mmCIF file of C-alpha atoms in Angstrom:
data_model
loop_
_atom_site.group_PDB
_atom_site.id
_atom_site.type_symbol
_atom_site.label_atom_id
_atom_site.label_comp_id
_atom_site.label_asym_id
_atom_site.label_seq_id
_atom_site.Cartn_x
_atom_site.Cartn_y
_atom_site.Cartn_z
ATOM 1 C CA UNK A 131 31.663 99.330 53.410
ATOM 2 C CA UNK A 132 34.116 96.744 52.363
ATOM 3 C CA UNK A 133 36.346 94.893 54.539
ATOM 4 C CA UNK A 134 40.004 96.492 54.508
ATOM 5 C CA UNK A 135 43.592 95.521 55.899
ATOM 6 C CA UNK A 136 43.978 96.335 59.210
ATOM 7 C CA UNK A 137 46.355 99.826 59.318
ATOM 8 C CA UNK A 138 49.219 100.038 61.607
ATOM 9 C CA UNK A 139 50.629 103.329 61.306
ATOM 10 C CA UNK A 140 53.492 105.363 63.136
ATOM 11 C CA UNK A 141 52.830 108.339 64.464
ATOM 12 C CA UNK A 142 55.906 110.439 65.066
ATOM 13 C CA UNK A 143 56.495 113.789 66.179
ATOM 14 C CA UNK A 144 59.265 116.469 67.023
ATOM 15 C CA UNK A 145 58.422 119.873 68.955
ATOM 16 C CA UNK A 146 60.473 122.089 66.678
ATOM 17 C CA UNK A 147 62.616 121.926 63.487
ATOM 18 C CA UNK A 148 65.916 121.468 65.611
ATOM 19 C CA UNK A 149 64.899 118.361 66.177
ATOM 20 C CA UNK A 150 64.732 114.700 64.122
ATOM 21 C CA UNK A 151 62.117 112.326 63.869
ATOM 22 C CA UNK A 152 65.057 109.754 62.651
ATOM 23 C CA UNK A 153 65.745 108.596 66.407
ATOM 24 C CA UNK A 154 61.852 107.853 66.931
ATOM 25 C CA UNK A 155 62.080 106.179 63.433
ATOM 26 C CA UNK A 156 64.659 103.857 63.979
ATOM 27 C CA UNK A 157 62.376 102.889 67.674
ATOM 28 C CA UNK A 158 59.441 102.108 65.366
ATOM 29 C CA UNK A 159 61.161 99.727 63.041
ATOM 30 C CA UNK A 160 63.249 97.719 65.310
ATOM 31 C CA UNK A 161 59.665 97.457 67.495
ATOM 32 C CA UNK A 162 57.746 96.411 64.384
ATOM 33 C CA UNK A 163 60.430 93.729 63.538
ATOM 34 C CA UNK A 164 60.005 92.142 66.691
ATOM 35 C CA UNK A 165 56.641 92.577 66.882
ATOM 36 C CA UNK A 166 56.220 90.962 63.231
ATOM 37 C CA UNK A 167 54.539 93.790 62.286
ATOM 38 C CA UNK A 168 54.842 96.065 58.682
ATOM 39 C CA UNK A 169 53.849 98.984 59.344
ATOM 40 C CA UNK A 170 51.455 100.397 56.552
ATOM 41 C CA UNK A 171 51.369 103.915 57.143
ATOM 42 C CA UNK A 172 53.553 106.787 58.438
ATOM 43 C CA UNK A 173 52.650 110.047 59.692
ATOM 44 C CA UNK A 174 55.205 112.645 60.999
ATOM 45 C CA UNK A 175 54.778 115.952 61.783
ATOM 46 C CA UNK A 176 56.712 118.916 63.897
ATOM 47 C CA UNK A 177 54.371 120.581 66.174
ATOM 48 C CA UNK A 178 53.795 121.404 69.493
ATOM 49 C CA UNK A 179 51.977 119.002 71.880
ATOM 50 C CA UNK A 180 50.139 121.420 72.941
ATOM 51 C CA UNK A 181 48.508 122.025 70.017
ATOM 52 C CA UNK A 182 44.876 120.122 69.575
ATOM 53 C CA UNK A 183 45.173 117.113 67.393
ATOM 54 C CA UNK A 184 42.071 118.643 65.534
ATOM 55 C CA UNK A 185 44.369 120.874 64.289
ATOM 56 C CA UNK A 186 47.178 118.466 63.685
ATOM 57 C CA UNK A 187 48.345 115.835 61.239
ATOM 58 C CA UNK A 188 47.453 113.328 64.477
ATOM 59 C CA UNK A 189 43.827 114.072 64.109
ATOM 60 C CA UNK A 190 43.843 113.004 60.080
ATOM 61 C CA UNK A 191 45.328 110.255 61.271
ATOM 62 C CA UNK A 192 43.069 109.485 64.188
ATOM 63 C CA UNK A 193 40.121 110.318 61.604
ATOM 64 C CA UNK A 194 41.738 107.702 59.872
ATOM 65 C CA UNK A 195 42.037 104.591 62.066
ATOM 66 C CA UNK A 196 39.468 101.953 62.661
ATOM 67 C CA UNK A 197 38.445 99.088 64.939
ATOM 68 C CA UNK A 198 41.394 96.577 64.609
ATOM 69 C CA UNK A 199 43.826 99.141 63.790
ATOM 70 C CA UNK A 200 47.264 99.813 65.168
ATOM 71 C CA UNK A 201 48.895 103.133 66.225
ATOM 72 C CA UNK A 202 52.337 103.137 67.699
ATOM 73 C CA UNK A 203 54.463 105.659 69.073
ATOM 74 C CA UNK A 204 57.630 105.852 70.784
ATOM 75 C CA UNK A 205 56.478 107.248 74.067
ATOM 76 C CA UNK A 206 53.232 108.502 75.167
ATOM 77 C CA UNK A 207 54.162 111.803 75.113
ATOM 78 C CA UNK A 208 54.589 112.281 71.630
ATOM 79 C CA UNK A 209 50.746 111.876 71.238
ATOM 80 C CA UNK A 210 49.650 115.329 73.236
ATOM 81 C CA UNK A 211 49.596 117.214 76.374
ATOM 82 C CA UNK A 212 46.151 116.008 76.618
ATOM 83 C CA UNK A 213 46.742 112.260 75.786
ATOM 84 C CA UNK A 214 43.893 110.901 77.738
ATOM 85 C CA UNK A 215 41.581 112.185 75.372
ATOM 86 C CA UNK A 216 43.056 110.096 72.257
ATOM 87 C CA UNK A 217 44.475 107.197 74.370
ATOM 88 C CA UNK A 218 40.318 107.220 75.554
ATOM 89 C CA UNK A 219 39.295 107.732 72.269
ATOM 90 C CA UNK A 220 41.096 105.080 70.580
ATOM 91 C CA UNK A 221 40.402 102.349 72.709
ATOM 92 C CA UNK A 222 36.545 103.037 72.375
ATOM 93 C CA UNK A 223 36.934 102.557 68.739
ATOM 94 C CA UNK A 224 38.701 99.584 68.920
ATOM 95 C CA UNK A 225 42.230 101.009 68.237
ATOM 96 C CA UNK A 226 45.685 99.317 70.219
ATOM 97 C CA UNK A 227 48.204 101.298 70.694
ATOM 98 C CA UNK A 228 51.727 100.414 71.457
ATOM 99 C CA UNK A 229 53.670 102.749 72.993
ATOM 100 C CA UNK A 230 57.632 101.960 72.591
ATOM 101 C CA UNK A 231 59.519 103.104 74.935
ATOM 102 C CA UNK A 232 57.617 102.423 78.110
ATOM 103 C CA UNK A 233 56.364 99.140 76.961
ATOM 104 C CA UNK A 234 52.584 100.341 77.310
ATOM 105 C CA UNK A 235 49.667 98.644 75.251
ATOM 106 C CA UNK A 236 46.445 100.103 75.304
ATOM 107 C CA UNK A 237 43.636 98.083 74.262
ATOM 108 C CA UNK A 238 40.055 96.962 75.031
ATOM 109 C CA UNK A 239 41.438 95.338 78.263
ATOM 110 C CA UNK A 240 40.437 96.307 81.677
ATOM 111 C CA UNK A 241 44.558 96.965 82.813
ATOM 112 C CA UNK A 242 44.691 99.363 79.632
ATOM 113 C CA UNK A 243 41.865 101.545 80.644
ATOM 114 C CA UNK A 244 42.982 101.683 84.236
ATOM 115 C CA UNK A 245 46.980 102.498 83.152
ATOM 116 C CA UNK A 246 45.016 104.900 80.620
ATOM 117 C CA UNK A 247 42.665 106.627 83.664
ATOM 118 C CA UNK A 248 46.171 107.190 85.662
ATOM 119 C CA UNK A 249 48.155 108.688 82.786
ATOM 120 C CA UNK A 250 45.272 110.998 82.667
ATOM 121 C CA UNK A 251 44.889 111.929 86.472
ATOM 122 C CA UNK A 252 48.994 112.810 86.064
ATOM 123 C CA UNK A 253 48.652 114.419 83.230
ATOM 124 C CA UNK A 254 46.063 116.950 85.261
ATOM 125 C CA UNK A 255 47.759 117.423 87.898
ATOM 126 C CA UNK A 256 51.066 118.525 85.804
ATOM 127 C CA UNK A 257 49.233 120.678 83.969
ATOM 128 C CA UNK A 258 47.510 122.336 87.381
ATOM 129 C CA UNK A 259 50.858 122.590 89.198
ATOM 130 C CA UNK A 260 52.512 124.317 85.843
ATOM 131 C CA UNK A 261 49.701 126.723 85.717
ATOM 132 C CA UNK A 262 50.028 127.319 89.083
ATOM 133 C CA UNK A 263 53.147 127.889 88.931
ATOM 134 C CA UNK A 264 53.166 130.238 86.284
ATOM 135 C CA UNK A 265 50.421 132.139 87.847
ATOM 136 C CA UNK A 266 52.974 132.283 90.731
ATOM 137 C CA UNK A 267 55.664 133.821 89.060
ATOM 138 C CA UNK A 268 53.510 136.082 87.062
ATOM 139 C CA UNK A 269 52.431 137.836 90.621
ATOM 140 C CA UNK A 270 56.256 137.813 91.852
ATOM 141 C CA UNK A 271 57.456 140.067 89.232
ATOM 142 C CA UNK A 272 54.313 142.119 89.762
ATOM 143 C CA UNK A 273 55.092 142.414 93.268
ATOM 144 C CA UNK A 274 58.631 143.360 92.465
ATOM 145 C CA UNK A 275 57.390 146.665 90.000
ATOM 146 C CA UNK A 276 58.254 144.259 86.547
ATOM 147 C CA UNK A 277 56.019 145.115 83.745
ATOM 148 C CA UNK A 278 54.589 142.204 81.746
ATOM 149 C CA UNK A 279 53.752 141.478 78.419
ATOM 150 C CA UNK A 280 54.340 143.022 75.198
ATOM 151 C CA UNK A 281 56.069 146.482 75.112
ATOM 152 C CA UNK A 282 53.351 149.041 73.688
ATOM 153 C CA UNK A 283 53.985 149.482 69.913
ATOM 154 C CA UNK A 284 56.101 146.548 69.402
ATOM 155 C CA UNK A 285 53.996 145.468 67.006
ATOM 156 C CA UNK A 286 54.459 147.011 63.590
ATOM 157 C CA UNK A 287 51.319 148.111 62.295
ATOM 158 C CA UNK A 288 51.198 145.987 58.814
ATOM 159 C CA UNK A 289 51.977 142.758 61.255
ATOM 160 C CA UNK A 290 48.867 143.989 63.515
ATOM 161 C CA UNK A 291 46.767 144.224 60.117
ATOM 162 C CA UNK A 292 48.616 140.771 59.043
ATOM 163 C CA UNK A 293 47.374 139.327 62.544
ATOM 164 C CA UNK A 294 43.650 140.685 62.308
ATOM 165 C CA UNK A 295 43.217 139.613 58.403
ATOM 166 C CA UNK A 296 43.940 136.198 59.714
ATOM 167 C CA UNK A 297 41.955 135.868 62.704
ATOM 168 C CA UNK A 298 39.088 137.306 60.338
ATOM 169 C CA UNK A 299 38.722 140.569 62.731
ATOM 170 C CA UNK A 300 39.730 143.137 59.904
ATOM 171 C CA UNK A 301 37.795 146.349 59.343
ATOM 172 C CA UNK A 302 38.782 148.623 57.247
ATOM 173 C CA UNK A 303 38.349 151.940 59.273
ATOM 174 C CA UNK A 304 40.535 149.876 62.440
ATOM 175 C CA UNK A 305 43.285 149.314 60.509
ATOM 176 C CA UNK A 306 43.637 152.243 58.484
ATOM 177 C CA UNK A 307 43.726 153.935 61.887
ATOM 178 C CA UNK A 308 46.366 151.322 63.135
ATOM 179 C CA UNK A 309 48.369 152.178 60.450
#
C-alpha cells in the first residue's frame, strides 16, 4: 500500500430535515483555523443517532479512516447513541478525534481512553433509565384500560404488501389474502 496524506474529515450530522448542518459547519472551520488544520474531507448526513453507523454515511466514513487520521465533530453526540463503540474503535486504529464543543480529544493516550470508558458507562445508564422509563409508562396506561399500539387495519393493505416486499417476507398467497 502506498503511503497517503493523513485525512481529517468532518463528520456532521442533523436528526431530521428541519434542521441545518450550517451551525456545526461554521464550529468545524473556525476549530480547524485555529487548529491549523485543512480539513480534507466532509461528510454530512441527516439521520437518526440511533441508527447503526453500519448503516450510515458515518460507517463509510469510519471504513474510511486510518492510523494518523483525524475525525472531528462538534460534540460527541453527533457521532451515535452508542458512541463508545466508534470513540473505542477509532482510537484502536490509531484515529484522534476532536470533539468541538466540549474540548474532548481522543487519542492513543491513557486520559482519552479513561474520558472514553466514562462517556460509555453514561451513555448506558441513559439508555437503561430511558428504557425503563418507557417500560414504565407503557404499564401505566395499561393499568389505566389505554390500548397501545397500532389501531387494527390502519395499515392499508398495498402499504402492508409495500412493507413485506421490502423486508423480503412477501408470498404471494399472504398478500393476495391481505389485500
Amino acid at each position: 500500500l502506498k503511503d497517503r496524506a493523513p485525512i481529517v474529515a468532518a463528520y456532521l450530522r442533523v436528526s431530521t430535515d428541519k434542521q441545518t448542518i450550517l451551525n456545526q459547519k461554521s464550529e468545524v472551520i473556525n476549530f480547524c483555523h485555529r487548529q491549523e488544520l485543512k480539513i480534507t474531507m466532509w461528510c454530512t448526513e441527516t439521520v437518526s443517532g440511533t441508527k447503526k453507523e453500519s448503516e450510515r454515511e458515518l460507517g463509510t466514513l469510519l471504513k474510511k479512516l486510518q492510523k494518523g487520521d483525524v475525525l472531528i465533530i462538534t460534540e460527541v453526540s453527533r457521532l451515535s447513541r452508542k458512541m463508545m463503540n466508534i470513540i473505542h474503535q477509532s482510537i484502536e486504529k490509531g484515529i484522534t478525534i476532536h470533539s468541538i464543543k466540549e474540548g474532548y480529544k481522543f487519542d492513543s493516550s491513557i486520559n482519552s481512553q479513561v474520558l472514553a470508558f466514562a462517556f460509555g458507562l453514561c451513555a448506558e445508564i441513559e439508555r437503561t433509565l430511558i428504557s425503563q422509563r418507557t417500560r414504565e409508562a407503557l404499564a401505566r396506561r395499561r393499568a389505566q384500560g389505554i390500548k397501545l399500539g397500532r389501531p387494527k387495519g390502519s395499515l392499508r393493505a398495498g402499504k402492508l404488501f409495500e412493507q413485506r416486499f421490502k423486508d423480503r417476507r412477501f408470498l404471494v398467497s399472504e398478500n393476495c389474502n391481505a389485500l
